[in-house]
mmCIF file of C-alpha atoms and ligand atoms in Angstrom:
data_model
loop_
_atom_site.group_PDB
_atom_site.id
_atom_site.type_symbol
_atom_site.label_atom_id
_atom_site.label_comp_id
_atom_site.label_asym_id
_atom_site.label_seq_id
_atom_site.Cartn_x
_atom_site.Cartn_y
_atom_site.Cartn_z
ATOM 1 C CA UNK A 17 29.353 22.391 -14.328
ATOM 2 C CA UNK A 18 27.807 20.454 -11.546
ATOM 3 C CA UNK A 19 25.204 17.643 -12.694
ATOM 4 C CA UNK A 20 22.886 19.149 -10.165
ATOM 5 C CA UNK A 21 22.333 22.332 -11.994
ATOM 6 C CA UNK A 22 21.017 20.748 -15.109
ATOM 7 C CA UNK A 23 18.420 19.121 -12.668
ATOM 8 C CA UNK A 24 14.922 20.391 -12.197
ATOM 9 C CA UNK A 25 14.492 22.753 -8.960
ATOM 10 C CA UNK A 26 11.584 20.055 -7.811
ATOM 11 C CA UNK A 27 14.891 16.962 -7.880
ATOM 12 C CA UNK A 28 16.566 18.419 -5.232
ATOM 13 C CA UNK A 29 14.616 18.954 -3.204
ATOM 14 C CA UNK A 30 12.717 15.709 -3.502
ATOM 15 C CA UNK A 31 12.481 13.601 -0.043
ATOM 16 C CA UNK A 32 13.365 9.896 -0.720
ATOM 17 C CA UNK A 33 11.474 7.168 -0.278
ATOM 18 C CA UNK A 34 12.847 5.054 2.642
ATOM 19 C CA UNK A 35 11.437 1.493 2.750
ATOM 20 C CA UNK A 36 11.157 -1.110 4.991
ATOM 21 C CA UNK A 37 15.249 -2.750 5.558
ATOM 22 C CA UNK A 38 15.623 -5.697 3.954
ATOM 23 C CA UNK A 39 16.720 -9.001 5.661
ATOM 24 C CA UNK A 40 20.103 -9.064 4.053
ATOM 25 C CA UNK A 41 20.953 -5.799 4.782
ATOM 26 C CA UNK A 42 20.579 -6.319 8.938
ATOM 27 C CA UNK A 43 22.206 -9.469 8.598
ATOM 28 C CA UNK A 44 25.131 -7.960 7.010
ATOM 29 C CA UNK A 45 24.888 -4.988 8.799
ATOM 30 C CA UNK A 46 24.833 -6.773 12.719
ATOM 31 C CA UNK A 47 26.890 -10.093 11.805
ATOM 32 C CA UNK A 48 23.070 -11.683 11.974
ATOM 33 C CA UNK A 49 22.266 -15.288 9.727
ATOM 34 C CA UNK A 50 19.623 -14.003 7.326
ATOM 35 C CA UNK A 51 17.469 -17.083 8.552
ATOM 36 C CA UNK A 52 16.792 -16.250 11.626
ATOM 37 C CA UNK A 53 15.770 -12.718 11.043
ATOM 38 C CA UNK A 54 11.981 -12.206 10.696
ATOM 39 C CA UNK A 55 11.135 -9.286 8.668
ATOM 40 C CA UNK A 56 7.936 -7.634 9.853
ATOM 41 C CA UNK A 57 8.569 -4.212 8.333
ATOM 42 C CA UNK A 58 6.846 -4.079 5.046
ATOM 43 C CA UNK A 59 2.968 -5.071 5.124
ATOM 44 C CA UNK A 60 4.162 -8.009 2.784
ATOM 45 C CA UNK A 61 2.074 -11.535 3.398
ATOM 46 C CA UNK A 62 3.733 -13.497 5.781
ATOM 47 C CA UNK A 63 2.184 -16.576 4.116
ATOM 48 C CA UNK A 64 4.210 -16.312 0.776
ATOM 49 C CA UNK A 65 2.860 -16.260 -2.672
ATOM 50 C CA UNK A 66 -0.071 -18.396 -3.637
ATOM 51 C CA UNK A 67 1.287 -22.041 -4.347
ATOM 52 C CA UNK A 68 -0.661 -21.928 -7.676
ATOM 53 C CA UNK A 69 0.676 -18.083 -8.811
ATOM 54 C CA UNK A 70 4.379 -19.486 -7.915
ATOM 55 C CA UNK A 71 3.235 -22.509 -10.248
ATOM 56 C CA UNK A 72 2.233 -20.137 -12.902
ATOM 57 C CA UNK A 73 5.050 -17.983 -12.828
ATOM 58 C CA UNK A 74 7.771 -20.875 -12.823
ATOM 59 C CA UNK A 75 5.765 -21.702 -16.261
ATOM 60 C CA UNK A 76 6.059 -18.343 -17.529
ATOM 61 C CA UNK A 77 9.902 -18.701 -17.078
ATOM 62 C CA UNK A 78 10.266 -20.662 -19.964
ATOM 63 C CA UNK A 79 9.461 -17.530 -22.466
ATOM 64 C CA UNK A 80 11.773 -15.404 -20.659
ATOM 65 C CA UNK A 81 13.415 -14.543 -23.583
ATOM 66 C CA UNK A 82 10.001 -12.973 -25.104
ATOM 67 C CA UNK A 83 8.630 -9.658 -24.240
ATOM 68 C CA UNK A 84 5.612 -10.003 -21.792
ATOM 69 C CA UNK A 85 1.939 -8.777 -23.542
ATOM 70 C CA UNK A 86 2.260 -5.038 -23.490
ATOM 71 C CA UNK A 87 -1.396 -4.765 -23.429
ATOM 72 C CA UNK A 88 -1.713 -7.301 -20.427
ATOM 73 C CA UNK A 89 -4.898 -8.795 -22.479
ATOM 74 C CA UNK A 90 -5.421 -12.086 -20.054
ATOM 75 C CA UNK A 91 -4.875 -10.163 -17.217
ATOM 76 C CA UNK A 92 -6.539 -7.518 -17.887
ATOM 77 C CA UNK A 93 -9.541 -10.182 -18.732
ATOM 78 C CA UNK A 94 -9.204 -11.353 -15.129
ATOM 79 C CA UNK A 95 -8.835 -8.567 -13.347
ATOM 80 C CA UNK A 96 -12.062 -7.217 -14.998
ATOM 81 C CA UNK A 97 -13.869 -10.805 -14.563
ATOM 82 C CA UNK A 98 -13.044 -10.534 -10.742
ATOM 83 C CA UNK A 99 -13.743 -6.668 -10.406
ATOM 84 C CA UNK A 100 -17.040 -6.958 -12.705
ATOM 85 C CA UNK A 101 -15.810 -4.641 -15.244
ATOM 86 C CA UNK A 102 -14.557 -4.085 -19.096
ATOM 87 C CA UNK A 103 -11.451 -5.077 -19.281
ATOM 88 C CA UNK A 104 -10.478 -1.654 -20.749
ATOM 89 C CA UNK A 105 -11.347 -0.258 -17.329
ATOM 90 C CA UNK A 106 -7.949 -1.814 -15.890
ATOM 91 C CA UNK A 107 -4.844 -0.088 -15.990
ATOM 92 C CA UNK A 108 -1.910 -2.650 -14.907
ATOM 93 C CA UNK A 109 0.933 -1.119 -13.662
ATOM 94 C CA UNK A 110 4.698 -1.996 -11.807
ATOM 95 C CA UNK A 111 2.848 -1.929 -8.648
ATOM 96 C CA UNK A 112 -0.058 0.395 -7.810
ATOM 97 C CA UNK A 113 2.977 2.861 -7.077
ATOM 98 C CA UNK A 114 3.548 3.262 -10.809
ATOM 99 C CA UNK A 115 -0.041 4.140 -11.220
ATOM 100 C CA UNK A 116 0.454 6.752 -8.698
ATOM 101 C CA UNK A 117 3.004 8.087 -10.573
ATOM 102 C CA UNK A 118 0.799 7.950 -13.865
ATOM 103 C CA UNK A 119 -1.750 9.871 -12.296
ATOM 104 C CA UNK A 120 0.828 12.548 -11.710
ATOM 105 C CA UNK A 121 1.887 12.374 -15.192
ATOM 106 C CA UNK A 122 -1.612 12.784 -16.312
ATOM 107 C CA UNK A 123 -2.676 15.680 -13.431
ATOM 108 C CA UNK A 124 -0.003 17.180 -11.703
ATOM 109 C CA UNK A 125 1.748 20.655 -12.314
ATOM 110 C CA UNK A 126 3.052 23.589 -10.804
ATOM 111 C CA UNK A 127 0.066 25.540 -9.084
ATOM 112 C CA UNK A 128 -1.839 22.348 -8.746
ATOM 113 C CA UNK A 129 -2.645 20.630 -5.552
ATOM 114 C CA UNK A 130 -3.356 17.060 -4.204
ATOM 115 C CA UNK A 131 -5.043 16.714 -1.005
ATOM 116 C CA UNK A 132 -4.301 13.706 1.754
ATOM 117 C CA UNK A 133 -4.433 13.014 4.628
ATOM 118 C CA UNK A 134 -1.468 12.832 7.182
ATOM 119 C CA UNK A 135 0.082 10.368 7.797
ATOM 120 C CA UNK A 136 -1.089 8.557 5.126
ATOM 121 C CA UNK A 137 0.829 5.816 2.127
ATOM 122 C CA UNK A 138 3.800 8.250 1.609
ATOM 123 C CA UNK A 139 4.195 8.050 -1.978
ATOM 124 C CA UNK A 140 1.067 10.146 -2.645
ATOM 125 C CA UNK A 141 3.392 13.161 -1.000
ATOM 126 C CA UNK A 142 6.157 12.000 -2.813
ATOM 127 C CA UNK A 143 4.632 11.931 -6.616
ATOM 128 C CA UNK A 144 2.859 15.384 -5.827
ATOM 129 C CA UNK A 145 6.152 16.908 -4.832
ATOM 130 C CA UNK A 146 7.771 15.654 -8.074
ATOM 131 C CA UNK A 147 5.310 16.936 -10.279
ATOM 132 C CA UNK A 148 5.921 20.457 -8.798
ATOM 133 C CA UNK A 149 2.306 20.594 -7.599
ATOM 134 C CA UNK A 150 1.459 21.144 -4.063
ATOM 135 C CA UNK A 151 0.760 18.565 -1.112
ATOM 136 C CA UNK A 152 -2.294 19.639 0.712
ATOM 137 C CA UNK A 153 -2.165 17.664 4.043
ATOM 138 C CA UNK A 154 -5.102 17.339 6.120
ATOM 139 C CA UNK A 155 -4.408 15.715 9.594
ATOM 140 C CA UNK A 156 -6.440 12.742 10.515
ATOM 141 C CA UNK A 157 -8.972 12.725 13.329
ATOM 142 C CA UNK A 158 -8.659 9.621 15.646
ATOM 143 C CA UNK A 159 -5.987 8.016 13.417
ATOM 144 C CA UNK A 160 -8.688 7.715 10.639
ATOM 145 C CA UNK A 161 -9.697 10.015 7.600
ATOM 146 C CA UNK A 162 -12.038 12.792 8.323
ATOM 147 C CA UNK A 163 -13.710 13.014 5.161
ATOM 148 C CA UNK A 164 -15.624 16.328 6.167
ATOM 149 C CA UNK A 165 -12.128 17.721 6.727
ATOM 150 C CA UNK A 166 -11.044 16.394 3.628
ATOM 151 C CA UNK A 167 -13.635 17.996 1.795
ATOM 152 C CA UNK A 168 -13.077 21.001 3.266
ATOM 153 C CA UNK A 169 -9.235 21.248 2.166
ATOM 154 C CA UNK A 170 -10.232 21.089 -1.979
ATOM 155 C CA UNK A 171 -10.010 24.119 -3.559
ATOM 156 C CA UNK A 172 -10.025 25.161 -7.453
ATOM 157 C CA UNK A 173 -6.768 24.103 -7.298
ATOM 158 C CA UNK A 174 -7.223 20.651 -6.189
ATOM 159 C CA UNK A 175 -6.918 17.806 -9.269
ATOM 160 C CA UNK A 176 -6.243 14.570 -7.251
ATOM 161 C CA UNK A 177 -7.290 13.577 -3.788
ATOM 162 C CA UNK A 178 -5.933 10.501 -2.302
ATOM 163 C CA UNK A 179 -8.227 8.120 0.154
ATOM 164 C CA UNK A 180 -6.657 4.984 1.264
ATOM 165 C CA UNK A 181 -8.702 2.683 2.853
ATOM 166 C CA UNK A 182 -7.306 0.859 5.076
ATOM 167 C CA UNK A 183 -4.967 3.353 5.379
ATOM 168 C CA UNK A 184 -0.965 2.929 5.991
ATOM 169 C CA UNK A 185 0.401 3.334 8.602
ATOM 170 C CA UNK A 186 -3.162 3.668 10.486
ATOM 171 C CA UNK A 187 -5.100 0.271 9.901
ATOM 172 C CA UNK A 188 -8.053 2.150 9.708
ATOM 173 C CA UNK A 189 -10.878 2.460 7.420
ATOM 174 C CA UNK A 190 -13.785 4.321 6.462
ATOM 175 C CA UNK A 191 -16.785 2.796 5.351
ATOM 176 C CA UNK A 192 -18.542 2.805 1.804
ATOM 177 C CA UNK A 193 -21.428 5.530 2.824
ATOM 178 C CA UNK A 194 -19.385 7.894 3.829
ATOM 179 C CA UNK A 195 -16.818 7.278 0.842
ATOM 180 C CA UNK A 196 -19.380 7.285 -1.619
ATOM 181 C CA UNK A 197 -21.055 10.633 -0.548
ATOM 182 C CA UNK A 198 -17.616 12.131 -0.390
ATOM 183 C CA UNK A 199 -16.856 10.942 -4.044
ATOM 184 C CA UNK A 200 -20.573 12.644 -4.886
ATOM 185 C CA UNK A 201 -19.414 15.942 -3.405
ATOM 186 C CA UNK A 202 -16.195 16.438 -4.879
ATOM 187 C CA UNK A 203 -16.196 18.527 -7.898
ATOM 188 C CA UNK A 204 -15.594 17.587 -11.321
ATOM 189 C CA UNK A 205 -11.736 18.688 -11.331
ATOM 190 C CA UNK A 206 -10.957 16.816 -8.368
ATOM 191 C CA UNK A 207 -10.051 13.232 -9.194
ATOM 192 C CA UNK A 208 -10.817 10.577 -6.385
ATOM 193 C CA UNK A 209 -7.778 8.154 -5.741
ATOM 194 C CA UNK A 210 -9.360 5.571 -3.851
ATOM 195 C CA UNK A 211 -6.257 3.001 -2.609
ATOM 196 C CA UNK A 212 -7.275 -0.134 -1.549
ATOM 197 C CA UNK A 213 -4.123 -1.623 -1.009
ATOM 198 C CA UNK A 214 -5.192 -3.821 2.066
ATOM 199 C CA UNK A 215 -8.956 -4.124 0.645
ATOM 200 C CA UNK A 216 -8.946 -7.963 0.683
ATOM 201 C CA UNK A 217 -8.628 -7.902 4.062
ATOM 202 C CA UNK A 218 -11.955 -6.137 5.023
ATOM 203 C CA UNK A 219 -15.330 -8.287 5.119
ATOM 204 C CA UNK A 220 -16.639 -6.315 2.726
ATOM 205 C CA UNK A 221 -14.965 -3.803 0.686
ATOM 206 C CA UNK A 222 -16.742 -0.961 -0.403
ATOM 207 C CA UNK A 223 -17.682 -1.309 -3.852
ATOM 208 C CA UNK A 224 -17.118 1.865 -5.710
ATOM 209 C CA UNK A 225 -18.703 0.689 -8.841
ATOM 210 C CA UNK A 226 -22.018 2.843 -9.094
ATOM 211 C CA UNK A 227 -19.374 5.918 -9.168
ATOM 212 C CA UNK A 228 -17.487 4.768 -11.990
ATOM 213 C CA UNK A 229 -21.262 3.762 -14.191
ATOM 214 C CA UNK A 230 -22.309 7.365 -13.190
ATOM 215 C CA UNK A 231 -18.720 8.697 -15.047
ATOM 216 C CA UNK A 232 -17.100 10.024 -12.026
ATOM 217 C CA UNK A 233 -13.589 11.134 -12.101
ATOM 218 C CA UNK A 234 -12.855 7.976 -9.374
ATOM 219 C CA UNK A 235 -9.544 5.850 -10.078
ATOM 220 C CA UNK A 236 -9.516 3.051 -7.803
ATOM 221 C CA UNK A 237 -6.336 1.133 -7.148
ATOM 222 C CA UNK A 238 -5.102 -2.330 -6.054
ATOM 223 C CA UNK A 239 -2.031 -4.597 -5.338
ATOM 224 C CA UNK A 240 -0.912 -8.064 -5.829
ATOM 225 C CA UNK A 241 1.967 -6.740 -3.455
ATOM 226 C CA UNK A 242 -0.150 -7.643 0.003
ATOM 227 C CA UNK A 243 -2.713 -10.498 0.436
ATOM 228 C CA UNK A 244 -1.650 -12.223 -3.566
ATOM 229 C CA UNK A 245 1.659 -12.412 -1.782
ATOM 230 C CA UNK A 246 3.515 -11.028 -4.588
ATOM 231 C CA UNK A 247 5.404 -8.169 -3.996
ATOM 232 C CA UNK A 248 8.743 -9.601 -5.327
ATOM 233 C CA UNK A 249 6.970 -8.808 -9.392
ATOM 234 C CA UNK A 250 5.987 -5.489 -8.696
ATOM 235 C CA UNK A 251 2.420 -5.965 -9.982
ATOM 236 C CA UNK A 252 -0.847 -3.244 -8.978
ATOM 237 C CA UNK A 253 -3.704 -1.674 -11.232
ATOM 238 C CA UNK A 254 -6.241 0.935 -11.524
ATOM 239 C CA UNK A 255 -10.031 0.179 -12.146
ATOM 240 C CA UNK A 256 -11.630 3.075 -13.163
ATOM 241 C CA UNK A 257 -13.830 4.925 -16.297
ATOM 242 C CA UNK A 258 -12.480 3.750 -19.591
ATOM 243 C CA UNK A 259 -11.627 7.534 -20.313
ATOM 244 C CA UNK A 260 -9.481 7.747 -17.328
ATOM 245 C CA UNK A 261 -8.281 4.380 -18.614
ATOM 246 C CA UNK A 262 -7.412 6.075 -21.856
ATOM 247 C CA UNK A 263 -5.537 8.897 -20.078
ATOM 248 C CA UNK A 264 -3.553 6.419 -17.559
ATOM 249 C CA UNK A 265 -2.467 4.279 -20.578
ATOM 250 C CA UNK A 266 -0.872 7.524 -23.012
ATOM 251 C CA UNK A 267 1.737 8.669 -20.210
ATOM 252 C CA UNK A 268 2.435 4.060 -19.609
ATOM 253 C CA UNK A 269 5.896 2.706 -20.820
ATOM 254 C CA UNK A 270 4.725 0.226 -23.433
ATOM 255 C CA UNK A 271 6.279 -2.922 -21.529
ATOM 256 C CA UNK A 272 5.317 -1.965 -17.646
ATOM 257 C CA UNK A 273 4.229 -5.161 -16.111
ATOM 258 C CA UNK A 274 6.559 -8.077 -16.805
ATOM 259 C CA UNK A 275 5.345 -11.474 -17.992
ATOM 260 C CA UNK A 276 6.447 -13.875 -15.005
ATOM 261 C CA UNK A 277 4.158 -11.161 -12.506
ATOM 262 C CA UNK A 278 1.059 -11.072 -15.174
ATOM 263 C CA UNK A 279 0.927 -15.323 -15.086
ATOM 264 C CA UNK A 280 1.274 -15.204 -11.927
ATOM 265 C CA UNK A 281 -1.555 -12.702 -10.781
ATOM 266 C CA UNK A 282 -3.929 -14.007 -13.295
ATOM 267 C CA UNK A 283 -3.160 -17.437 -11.156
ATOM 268 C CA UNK A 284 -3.446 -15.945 -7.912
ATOM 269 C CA UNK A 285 -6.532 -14.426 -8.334
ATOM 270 C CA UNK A 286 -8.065 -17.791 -8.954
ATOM 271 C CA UNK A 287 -6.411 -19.054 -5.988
ATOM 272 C CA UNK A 288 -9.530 -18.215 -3.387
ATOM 273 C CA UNK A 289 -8.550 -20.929 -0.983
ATOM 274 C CA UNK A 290 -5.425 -19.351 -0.429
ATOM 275 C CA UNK A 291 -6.755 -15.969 -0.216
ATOM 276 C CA UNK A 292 -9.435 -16.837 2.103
ATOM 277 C CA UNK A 293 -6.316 -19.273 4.633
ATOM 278 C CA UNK A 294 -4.432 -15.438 4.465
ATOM 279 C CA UNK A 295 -7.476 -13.947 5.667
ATOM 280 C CA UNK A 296 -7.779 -16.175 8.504
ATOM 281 C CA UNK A 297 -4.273 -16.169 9.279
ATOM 282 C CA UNK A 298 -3.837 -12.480 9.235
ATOM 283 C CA UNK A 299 -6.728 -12.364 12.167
ATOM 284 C CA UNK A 300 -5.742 -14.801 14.260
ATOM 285 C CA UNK A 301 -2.323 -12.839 13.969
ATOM 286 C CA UNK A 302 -4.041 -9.761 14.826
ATOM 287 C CA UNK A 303 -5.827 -11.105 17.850
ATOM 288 C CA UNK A 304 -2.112 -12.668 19.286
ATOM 289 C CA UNK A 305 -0.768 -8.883 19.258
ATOM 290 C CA UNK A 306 -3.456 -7.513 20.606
ATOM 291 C CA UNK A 307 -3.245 -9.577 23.547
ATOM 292 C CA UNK A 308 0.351 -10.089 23.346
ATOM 293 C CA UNK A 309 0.563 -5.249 23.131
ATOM 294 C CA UNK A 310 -2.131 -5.745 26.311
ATOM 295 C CA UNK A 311 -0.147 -8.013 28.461
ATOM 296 C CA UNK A 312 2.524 -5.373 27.744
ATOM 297 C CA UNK A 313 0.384 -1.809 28.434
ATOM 298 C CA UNK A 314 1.177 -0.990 24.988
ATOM 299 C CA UNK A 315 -1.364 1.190 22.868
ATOM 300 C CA UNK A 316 -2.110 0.466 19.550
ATOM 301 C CA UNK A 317 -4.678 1.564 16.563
ATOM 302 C CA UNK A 318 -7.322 -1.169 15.939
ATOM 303 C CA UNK A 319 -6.594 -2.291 12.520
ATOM 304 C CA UNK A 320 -8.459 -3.733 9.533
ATOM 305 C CA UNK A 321 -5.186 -4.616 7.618
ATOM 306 C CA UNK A 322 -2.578 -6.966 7.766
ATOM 307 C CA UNK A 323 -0.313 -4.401 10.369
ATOM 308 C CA UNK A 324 -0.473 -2.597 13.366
ATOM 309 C CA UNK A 325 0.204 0.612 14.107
ATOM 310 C CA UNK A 326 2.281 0.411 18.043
ATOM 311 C CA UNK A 327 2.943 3.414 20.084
ATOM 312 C CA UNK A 328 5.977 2.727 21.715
ATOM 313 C CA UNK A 329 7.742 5.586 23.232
ATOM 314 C CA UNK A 330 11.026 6.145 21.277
ATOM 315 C CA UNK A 331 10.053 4.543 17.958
ATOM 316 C CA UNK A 332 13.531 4.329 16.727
ATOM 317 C CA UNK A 333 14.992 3.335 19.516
ATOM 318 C CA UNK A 334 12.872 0.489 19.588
ATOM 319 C CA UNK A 335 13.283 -0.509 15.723
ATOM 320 C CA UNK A 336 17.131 -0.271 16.606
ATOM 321 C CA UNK A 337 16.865 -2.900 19.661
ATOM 322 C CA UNK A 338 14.319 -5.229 17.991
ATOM 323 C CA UNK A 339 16.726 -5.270 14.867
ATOM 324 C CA UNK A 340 19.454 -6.423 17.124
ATOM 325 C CA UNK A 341 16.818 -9.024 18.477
ATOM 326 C CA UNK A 342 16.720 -10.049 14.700
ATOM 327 C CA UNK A 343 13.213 -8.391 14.042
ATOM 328 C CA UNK A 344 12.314 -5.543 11.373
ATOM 329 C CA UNK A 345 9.696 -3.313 12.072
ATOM 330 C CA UNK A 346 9.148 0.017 10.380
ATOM 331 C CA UNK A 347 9.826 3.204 12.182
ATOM 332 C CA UNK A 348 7.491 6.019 11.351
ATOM 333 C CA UNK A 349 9.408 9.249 12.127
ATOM 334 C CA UNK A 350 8.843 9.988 7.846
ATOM 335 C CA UNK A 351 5.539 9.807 9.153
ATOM 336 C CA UNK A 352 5.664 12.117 11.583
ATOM 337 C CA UNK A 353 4.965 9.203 14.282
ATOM 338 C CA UNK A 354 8.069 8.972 16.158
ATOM 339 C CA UNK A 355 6.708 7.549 19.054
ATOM 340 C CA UNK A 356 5.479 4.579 17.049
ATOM 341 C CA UNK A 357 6.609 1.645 14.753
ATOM 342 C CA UNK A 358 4.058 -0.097 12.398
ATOM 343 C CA UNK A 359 4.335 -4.034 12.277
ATOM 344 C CA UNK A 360 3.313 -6.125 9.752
ATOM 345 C CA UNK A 361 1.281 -9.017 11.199
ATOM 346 C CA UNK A 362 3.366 -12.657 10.381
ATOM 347 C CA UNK A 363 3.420 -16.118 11.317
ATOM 348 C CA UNK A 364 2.348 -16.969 14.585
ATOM 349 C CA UNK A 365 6.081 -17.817 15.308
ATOM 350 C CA UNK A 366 7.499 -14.720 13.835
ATOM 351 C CA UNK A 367 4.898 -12.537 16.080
ATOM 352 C CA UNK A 368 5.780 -14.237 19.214
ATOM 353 C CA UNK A 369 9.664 -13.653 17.899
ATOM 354 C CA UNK A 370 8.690 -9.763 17.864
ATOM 355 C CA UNK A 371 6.741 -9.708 21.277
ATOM 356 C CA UNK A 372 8.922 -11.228 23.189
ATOM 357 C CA UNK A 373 11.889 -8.942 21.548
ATOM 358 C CA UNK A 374 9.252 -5.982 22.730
ATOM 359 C CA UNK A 375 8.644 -7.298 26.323
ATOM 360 C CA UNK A 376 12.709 -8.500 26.622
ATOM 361 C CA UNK A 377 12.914 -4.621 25.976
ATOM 362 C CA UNK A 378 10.699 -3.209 28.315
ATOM 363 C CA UNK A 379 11.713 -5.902 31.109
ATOM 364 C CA UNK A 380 7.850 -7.471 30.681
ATOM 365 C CA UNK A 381 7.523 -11.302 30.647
ATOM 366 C CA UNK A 382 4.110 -12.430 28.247
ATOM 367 C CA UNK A 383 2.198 -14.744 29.768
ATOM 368 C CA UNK A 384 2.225 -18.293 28.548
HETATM 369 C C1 PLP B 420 -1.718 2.202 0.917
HETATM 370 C C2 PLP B 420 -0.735 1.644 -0.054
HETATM 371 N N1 PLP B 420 -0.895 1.896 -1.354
HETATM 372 C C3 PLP B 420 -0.043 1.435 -2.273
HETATM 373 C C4 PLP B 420 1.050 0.669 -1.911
HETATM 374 C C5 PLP B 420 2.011 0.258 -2.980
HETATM 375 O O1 PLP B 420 1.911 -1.056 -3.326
HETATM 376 P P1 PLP B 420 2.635 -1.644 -4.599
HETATM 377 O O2 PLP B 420 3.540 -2.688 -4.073
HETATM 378 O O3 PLP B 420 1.516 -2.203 -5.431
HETATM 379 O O4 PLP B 420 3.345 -0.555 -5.322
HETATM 380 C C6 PLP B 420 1.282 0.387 -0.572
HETATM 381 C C7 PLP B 420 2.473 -0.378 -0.173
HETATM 382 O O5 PLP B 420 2.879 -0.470 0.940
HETATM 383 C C8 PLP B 420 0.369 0.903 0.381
HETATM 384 O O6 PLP B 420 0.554 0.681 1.689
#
């Protein structure tokens, strides 16, 4: 009998998740040296982990040998300090992707439906489709969520609806207004997903706190993967009711957040110098693409993350050349953008590495 028959029908048939290409890989892969390779595929922070969370988690080291604190107590009491709520209103999880997953758990079946927008973070597609429910995609208008369309595409059916903001691959956002009235109109069976992945790098981040006092079906999640600069421990959370709480943490694996990630966050999040040099590093990267994408007649999505979303004719074609030119960017054909790649802003060397890979391509000099 052939393993695949034992499988569930919703297995194989599941897309896979294809993520940026590490730096090891292309240097195997092209006969590259993995140092000189600048990997701008992944909406990682190019400035590395917080000195004091690498600190902290070099410290934790020493218990390795210990299982970490399955109910993520301390960071759970800093997470709630900075997010001005109980601490039983945090959910930790391996990444905000696991909580994703959780939600499924907790919501999704056959004959439900999850409504997104397209394209939008991926995995929200992906979980939906595992969980045998149904993907209800709802095309964006200007490469930014149209929440009147979104709205529109809930039905009976409908028991989670995702909102990223800023969104991946966009950039774009949608402000707290319009996102709280949304929230207000959805009904009861619908639970808002509100991902604020890249929130740290808006001025101000909506605030969807009134929602969750008035006992709204909102989960909002977060990530030590982008601005904390810690991808590498697989660390995210929900903030939400402490009934959703309750729900999120019956479907958890009992250890799901190691210990070396949980000192380190709690350390990171104290770390506001480094947050706020990432801030102003991530702009002044933005502003040398933009000019660098006008001096080349490219087109490109204003963003209010820590990427940019490049239309570039052949979008593989040009992650192909610039990964020959030692540069990773992320082509969006799974995104149904195959005219564009999405690159995550770095160093200032590493971005003049990628434009002048771009403008070598299209025969363009930048100007000095
Ligand atoms: C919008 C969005 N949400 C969630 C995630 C997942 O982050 P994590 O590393 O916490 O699983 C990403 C990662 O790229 C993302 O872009």
């Amino acid at each position: 009998m052939k393993l695949e028959e034992l499988a569930r029908p919703a297995v194989l048939t599941q897309p896979v998740y294809e993520p940026g290409r590490p730096i090891e890989d292309v240097a195997r892969e092209l006969g590259l040296d993995p140092k000189g390779i600048v990997k701008l595929a992944s909406n990682e922070n190019a400035f590395g982990p917080s000195p004091l969370a690498a600190g902290a988690a070099e410290k934790a080291l020493r218990h390795a040998h210990l299982y970490p604190d399955g109910g993520t107590h301390a960071l759970r009491g800093a997470i709630a300090r900075a997010r001005g709520v109980d601490p039983g209103q945090i959910v930790p999880g391996n990444g905000s992707n696991e909580i994703i997953e959780l939600l499924g758990h907790v919501f999704l079946g056959p004959g439900d439906e999850a409504v997104m927008g397209t394209p939008a973070f991926i995995v929200y597609k992906l979980v939906t489709l595992l969980f045998g429910a149904k993907p209800v995609e709802v095309p964006l208008r200007n490469h930014r969520h149209d929440l009147g369309d979104m709205a529109a595409a809930v039905t009976d059916k409908t028991k989670l609806v995702f909102l990223p903001s800023p969104n991946n691959p966009t950039g774009t956002a949608n402000d707290a207004g319009e996102i709280t009235r949304f929230a207000r109109d959805l009904p009861e069976h619908a639970v808002l997903v509100f991902d604020e992945a890249y929130a740290e790098y808006l001025d101000e981040p909506p605030d969807l706190r009134p929602l969750l006092e008035e006992g709204r079906p909102v989960v909002c999640l977060r990530t030590f993967s982008k601005i904390y600069g810690l991808a590498a421990f697989r660390l995210g959370y929900a903030w939400t009711t402490l009934e959703m709480a309750q729900l999120l943490n019956r479907v958890r694996q009992p250890f799901n957040v190691n210990a070396i990630g949980q000192a380190a966050a709690i350390a990171a999040l104290e770390d506001r110098e480094f947050l706020e040099t990432c801030r102003a590093g991530n702009r002044a990267g933005l502003r040398q693409w933009e000019e660098g994408l006008k001096a080349l007649e490219l087109e490109w999505v204003p963003s209010e993350a820590n990427f940019l979303l490049v239309r570039v004719g052949d979008g593989a074609e040009v992650f192909r050349r610039m990964q020959e030119a030692g540069v990773i960017v992320r082509p969006l054909a799974p995104y149904g953008l195959p005219e564009h790649v999405r690159v995550t802003i770095g160093r200032a060397g590493e971005n003049q590495r990628a434009l002048e890979a771009l403008a070598a391509m299209l025969n363009k000099v930048l100007p000095s």
